[in-house]
PDB file of C-alpha atoms in Angstrom:
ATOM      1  CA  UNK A   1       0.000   0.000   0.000  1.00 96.00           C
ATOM      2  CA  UNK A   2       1.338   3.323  -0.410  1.00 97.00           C
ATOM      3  CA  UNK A   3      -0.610   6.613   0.650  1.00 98.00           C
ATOM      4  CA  UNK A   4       0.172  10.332  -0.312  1.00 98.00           C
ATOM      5  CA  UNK A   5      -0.678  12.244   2.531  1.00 98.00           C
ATOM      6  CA  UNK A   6      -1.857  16.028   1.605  1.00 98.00           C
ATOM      7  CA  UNK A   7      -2.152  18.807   3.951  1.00 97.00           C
ATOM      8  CA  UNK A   8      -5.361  21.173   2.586  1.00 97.00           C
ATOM      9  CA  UNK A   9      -3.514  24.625   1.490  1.00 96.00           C
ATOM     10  CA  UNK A  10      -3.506  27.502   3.821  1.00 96.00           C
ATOM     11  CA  UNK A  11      -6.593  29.156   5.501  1.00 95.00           C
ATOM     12  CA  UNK A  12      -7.013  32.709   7.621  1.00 94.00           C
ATOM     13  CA  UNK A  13      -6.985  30.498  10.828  1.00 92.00           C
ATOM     14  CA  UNK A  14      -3.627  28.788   9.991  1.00 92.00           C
ATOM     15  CA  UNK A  15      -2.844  32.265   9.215  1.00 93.00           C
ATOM     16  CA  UNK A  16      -3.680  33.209  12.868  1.00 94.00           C
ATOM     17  CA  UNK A  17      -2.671  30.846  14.230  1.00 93.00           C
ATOM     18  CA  UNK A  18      -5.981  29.602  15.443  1.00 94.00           C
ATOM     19  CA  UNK A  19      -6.960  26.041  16.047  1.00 93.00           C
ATOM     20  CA  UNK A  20      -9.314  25.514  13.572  1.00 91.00           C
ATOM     21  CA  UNK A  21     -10.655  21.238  14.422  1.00 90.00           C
ATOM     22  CA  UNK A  22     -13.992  21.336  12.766  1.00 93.00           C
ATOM     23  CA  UNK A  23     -14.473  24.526  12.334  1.00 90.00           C
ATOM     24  CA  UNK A  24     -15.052  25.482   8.689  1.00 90.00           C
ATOM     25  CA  UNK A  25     -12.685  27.902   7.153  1.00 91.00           C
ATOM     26  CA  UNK A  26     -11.817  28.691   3.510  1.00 92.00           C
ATOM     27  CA  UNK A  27      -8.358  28.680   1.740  1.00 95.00           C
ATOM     28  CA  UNK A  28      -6.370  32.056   1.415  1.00 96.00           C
ATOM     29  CA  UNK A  29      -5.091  33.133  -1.565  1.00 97.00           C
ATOM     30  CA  UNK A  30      -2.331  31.426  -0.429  1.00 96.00           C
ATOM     31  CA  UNK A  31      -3.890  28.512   0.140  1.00 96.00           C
ATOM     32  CA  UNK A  32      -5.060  28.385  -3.801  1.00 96.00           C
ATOM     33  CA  UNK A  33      -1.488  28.676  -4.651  1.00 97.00           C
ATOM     34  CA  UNK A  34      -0.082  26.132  -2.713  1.00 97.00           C
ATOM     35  CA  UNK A  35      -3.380  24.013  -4.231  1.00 97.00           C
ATOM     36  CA  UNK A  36      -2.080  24.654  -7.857  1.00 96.00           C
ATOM     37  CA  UNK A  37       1.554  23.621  -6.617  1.00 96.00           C
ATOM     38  CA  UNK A  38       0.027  20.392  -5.201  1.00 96.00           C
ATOM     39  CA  UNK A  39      -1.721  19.903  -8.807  1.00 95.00           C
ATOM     40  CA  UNK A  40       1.248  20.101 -10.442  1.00 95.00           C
ATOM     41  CA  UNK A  41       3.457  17.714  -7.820  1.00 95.00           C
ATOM     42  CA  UNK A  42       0.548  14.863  -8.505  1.00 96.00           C
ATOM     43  CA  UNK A  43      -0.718  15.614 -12.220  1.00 93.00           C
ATOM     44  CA  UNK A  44       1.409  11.955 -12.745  1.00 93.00           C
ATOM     45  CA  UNK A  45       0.800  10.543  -9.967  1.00 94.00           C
ATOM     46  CA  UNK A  46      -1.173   6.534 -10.153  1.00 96.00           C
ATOM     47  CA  UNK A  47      -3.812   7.262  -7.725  1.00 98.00           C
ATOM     48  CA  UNK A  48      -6.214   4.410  -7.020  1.00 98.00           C
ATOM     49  CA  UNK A  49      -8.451   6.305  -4.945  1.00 98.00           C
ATOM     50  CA  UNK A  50      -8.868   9.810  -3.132  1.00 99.00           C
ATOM     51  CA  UNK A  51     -10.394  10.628  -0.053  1.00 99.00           C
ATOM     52  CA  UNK A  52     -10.900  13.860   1.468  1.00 99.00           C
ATOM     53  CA  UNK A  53     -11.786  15.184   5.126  1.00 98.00           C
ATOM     54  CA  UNK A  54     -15.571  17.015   4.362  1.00 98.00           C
ATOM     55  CA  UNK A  55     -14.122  20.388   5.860  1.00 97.00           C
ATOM     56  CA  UNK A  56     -14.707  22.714   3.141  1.00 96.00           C
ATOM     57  CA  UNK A  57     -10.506  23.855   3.136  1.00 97.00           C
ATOM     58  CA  UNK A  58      -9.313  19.825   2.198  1.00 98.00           C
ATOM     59  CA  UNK A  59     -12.591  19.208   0.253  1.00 98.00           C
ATOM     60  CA  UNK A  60     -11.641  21.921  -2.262  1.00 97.00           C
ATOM     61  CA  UNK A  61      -7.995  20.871  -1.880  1.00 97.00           C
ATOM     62  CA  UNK A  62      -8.832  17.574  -3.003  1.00 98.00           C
ATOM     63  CA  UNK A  63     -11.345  18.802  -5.604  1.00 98.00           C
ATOM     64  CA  UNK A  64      -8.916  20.778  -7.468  1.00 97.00           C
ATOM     65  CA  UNK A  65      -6.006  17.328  -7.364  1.00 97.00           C
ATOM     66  CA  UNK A  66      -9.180  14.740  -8.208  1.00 98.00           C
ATOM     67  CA  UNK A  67      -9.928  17.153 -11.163  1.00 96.00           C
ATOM     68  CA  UNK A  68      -6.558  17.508 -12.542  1.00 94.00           C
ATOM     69  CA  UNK A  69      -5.903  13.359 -11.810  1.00 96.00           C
ATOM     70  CA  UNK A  70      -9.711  12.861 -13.383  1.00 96.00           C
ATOM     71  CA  UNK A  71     -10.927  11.152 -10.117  1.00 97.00           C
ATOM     72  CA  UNK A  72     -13.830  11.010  -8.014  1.00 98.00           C
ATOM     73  CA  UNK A  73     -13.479  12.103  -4.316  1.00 98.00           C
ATOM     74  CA  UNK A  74     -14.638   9.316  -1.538  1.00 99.00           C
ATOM     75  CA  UNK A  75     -15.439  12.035   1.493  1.00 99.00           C
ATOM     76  CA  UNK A  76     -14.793  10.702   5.148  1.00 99.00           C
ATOM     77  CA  UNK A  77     -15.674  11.961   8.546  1.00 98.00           C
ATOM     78  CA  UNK A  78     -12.348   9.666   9.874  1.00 98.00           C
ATOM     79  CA  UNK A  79     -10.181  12.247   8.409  1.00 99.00           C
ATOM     80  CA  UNK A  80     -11.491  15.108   9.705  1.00 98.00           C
ATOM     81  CA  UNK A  81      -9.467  17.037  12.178  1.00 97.00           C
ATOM     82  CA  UNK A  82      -9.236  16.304  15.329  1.00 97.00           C
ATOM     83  CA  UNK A  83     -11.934  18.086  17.359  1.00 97.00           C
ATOM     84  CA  UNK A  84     -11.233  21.315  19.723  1.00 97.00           C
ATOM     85  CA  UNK A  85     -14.054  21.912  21.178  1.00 97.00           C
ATOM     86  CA  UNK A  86     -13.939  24.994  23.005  1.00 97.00           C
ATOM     87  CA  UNK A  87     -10.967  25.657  21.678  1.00 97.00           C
ATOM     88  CA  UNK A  88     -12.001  25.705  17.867  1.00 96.00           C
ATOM     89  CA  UNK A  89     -11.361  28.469  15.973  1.00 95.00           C
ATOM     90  CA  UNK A  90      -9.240  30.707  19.110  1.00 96.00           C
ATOM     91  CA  UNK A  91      -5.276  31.529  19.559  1.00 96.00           C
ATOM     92  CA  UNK A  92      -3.542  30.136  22.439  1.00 96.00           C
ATOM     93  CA  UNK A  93      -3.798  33.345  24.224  1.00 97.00           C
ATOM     94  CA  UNK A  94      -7.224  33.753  23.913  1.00 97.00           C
ATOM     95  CA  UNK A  95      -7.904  30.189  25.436  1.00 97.00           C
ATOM     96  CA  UNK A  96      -5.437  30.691  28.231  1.00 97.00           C
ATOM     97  CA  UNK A  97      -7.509  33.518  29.171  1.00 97.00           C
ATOM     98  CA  UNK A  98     -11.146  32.039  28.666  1.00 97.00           C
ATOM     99  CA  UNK A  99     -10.417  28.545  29.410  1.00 97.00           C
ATOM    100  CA  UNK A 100      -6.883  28.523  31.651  1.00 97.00           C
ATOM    101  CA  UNK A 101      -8.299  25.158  33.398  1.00 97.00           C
ATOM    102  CA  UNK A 102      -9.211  23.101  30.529  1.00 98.00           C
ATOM    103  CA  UNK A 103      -6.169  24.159  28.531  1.00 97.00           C
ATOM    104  CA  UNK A 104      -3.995  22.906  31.939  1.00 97.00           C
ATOM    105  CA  UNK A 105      -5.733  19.784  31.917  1.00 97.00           C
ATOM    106  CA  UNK A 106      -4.950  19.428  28.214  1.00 96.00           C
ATOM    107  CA  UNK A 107      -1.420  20.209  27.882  1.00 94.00           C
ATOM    108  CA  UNK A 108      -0.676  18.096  31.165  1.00 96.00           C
ATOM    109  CA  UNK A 109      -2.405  15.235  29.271  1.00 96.00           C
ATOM    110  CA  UNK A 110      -2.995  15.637  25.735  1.00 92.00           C
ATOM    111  CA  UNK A 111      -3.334  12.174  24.518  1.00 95.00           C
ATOM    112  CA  UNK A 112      -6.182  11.596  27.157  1.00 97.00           C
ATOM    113  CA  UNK A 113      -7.603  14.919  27.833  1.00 97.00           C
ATOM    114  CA  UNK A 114     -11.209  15.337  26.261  1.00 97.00           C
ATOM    115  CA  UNK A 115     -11.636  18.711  25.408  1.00 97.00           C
ATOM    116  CA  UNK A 116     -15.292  19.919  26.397  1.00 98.00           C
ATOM    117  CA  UNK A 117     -17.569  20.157  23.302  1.00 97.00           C
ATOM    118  CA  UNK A 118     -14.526  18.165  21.297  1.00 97.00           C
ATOM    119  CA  UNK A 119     -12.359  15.304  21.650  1.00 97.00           C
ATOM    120  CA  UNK A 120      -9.185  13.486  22.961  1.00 97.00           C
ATOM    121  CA  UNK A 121      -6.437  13.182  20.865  1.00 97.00           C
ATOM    122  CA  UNK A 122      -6.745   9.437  21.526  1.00 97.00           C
ATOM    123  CA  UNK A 123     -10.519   9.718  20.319  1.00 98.00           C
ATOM    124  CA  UNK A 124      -8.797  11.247  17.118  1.00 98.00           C
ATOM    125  CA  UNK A 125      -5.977   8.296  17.129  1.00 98.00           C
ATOM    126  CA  UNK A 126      -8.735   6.046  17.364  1.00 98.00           C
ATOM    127  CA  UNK A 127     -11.108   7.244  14.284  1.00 98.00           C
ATOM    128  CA  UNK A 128      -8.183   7.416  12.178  1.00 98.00           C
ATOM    129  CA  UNK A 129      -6.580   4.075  12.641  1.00 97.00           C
ATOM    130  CA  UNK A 130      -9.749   2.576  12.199  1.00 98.00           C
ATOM    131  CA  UNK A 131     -10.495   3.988   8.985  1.00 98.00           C
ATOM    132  CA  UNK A 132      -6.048   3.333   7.879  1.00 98.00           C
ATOM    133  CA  UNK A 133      -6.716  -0.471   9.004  1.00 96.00           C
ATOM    134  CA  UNK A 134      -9.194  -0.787   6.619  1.00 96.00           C
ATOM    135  CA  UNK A 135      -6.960   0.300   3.469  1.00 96.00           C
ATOM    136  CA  UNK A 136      -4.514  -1.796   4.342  1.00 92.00           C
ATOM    137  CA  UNK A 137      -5.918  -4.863   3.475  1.00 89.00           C
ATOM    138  CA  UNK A 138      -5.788  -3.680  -0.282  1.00 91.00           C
ATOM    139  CA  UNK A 139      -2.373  -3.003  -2.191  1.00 93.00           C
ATOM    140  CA  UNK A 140      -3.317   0.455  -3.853  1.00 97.00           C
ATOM    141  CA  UNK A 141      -2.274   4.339  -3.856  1.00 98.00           C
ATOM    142  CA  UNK A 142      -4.159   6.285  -1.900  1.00 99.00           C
ATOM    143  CA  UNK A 143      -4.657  10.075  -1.658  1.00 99.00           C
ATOM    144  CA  UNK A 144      -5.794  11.519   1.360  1.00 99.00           C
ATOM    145  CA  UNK A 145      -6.516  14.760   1.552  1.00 99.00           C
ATOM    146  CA  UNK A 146      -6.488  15.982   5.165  1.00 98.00           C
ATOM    147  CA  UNK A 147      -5.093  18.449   8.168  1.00 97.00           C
ATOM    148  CA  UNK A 148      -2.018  18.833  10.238  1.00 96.00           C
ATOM    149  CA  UNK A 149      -3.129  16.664  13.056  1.00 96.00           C
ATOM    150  CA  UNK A 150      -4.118  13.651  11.576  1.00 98.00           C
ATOM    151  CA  UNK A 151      -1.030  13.057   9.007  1.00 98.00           C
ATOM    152  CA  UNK A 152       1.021  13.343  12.212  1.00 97.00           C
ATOM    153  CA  UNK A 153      -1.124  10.454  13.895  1.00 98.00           C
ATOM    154  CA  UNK A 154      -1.258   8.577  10.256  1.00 97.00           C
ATOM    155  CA  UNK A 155       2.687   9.356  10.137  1.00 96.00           C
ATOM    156  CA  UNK A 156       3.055   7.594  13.716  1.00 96.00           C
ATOM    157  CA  UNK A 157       1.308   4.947  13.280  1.00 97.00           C
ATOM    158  CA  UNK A 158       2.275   4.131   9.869  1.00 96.00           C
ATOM    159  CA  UNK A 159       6.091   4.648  10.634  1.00 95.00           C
ATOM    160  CA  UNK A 160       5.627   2.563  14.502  1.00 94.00           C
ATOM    161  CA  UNK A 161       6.431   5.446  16.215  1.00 96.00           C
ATOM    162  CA  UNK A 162       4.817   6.289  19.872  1.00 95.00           C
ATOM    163  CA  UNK A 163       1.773   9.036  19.001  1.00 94.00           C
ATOM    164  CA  UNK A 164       4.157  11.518  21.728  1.00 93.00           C
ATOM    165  CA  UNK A 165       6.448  11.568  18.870  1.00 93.00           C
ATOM    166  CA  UNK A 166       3.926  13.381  16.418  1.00 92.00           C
ATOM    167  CA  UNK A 167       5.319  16.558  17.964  1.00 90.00           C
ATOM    168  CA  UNK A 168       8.518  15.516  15.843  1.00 90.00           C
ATOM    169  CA  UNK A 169       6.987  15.964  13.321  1.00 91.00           C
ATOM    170  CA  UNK A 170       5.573  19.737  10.954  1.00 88.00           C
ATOM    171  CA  UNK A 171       3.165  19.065   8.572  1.00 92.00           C
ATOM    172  CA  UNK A 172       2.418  22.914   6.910  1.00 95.00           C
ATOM    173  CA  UNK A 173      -0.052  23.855   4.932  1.00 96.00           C
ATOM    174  CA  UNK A 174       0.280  22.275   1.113  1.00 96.00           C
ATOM    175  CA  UNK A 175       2.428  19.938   2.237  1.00 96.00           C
ATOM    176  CA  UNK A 176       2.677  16.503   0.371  1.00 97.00           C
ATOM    177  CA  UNK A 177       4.465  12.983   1.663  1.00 97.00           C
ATOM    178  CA  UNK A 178       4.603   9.879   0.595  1.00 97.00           C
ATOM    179  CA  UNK A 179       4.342   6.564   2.739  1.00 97.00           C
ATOM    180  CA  UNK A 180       5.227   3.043   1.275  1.00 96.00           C
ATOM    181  CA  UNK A 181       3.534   0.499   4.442  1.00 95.00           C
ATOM    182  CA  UNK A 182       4.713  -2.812   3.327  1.00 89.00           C
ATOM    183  CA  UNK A 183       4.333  -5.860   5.532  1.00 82.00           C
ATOM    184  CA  UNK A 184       4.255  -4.297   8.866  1.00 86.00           C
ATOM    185  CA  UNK A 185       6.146  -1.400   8.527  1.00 89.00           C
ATOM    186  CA  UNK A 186       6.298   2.140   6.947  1.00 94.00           C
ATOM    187  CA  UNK A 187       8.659   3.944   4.755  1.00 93.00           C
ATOM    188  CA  UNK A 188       8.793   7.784   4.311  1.00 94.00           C
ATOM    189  CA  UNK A 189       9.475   7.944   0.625  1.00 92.00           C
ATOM    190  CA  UNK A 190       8.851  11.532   0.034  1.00 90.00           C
ATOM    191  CA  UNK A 191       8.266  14.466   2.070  1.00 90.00           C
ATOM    192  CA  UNK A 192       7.245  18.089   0.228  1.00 89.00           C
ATOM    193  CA  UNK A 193       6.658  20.891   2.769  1.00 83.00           C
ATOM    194  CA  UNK A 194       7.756  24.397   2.660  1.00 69.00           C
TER     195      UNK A 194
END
């Protein structure tokens, strides 16, 4: 199996630094750009078949690749960002200040945490790996077209890796890798970020 992880191009939020889960934001101008560079990276590319996150930002992402690559789009809630909850859509100062005890609890335990109104990273894991198990059984190319958070947990668990270590890793916005899972382990073939 080998999947092409895509980050959707940049939004106002990224922009802002906001967390933006499941919160719906467009792509910048930017973001278009870095959508066109991502055309051109996979206008070769053997795709078996692309699925997108719903969120409007990887949905037209993925539109724009599908439509260059003359493929349909297979939309999935599992790769959806995780969700913030109360934290969706604000800056790290603004949730210090609105929310100081939930964002303790959270950054003292982030993998099991459950963010009111959202989810736990490990509820995120979870979805995910769920929906990766299920593409491995087949030997094809996959694009998915998703958000920072979840390549880093498809990264992890792909490459064996403890989730703590998806801190190791920066996924920005229009950024493209390439994983080769073979057996029962992962190989980083390719990795296109700013």
């Amino acid at each position: 199996m080998k999947v092409i992880l895509v980050r959707h191009g940049e939004t106002k939020a990224n922009k802002e630094k906001r967390y933006s889960g499941w919160t719906d934001f467009p792509l910048t101008e930017d973001g278009q750009k870095q959508v066109k560079k991502l055309q051109k990276l996979l206008e070769n590319e053997k795709i078996d078949l692309i699925y997108s996150s719903p969120l409007t930002r990887t949905y037209n992402t993925a539109k724009a690749i599908a439509k260059k690559l003359n493929k349909d789009i297979i939309v999935t809630d599992s790769l959806k960002e995780m969700n913030f909850g109360i934290f969706d859509g604000k800056r790290v100062d603004e949730i210090v200040k609105e929310h100081k005890s939930e964002w303790n609890n959270w950054t003292n335990d982030y993998i099991n945490y459950r963010i009111p109104k959202g989810e736990s990273l490990n509820d995120a894991y979870n979805r995910v790996i769920s929906f990766i198990d299920g593409l491995k059984k087949e030997d094809k190319t996959y694009l998915l077209v998703t958000h920072g958070g979840i390549i880093k947990i498809i990264l992890t668990y792909l490459l064996d890796l403890e989730l703590e270590k998806m801190w190791h890793f920066r996924t920005s916005t229009g950024c493209l890798l390439e994983i080769e899972y073979k057996e029962n382990y992962g190989i980083l073939n390719r990795l296109i970020c700013k």
